XYZ file of C-alpha atoms in Angstrom:
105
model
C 0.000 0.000 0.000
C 1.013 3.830 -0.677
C 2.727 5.037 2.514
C 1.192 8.341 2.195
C -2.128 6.869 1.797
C -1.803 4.617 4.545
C -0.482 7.246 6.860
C -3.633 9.563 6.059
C -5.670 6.107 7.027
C -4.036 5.516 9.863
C -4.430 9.403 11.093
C -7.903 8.722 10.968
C -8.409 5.688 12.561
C -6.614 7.220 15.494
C -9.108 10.525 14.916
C -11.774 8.519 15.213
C -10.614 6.279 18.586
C -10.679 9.485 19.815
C -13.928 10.949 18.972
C -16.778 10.158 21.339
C -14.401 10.311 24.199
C -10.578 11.174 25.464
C -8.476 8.259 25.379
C -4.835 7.759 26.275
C -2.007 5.171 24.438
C -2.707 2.277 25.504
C -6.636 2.147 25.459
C -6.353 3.727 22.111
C -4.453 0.958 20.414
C -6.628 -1.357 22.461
C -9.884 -0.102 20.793
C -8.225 -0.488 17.355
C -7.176 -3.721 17.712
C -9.957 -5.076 16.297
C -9.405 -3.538 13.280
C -6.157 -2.307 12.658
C -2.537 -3.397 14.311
C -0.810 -0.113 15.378
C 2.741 -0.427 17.705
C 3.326 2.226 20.280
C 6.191 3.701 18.224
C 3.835 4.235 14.911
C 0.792 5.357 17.502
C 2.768 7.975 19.378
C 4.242 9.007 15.849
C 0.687 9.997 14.923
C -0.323 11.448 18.119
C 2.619 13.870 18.166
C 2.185 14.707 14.124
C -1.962 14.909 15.160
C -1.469 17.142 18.256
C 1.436 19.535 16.078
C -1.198 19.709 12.986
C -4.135 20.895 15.691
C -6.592 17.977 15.323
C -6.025 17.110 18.780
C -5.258 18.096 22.240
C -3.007 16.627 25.369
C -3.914 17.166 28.774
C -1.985 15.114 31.377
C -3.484 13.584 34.250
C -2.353 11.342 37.571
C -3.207 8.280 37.621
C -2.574 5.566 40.113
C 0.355 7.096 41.055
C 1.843 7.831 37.866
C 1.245 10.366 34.826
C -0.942 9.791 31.853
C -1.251 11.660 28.822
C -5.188 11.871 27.503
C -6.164 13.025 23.994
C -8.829 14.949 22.709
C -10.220 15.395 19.863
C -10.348 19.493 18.444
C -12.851 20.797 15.635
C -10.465 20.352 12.822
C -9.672 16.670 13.888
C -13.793 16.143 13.137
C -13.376 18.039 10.557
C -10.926 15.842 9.095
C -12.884 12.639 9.557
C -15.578 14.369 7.845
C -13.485 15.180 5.017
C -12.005 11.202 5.329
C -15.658 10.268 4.770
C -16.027 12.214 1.488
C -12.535 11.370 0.087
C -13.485 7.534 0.722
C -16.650 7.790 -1.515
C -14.158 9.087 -4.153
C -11.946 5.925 -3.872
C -14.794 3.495 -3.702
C -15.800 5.046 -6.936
C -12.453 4.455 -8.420
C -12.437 1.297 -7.473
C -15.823 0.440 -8.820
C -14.216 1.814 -11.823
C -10.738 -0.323 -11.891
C -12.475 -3.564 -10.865
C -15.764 -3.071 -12.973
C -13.912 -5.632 -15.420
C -13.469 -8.439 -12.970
C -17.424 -8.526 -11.853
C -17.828 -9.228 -15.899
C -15.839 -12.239 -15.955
């Protein structure tokens, strides 16, 4: 797959682990789990580039004893899944397109 494309993928998926309520590392990669495999290296990669790029926030917060970084989601990080949404309808239709010869045969 195109690194750029899956980097704007996985950008999302984090976007959207995020969006009904704060979440921190580990709970995030939890949730995606299901669907995607993400390391803590790549995760943390896309926090930082997410949090620099204003689609999400950091507060920090004790607990049990020890610090935890939580991460919310900002207007523009919606915003982006939004525009995700509308970009995918464009791929499926290209798709449609490049595979309309294999639903013939």
């Amino acid at each position: 797959m195109d690194i750029q494309l899956k980097r704007g993928l996985l950008d999302v998926c984090v976007l959207a682990a995020i969006k009904d309520e704060d979440s921190y590392g580990y709970k995030i990669i939890k949730d995606m789990k299901p669907y995607i495999e993400m390391s803590e290296s790549t995760l943390y990669t896309i926090l930082k580039r997410l949090e620099l790029s204003g689609m999400l926030t950091v507060r920090t917060s004790e607990h049990g004893g020890r610090l935890r970084k939580y991460y919310h989601i900002t207007k523009a990080g919606l915003g982006r899944i939004e525009d995700f949404k509308d970009e995918w309808r464009e791929v499926m239709s290209i798709y449609r397109f490049v595979t309309k010869e294999d639903d013939v045969k």
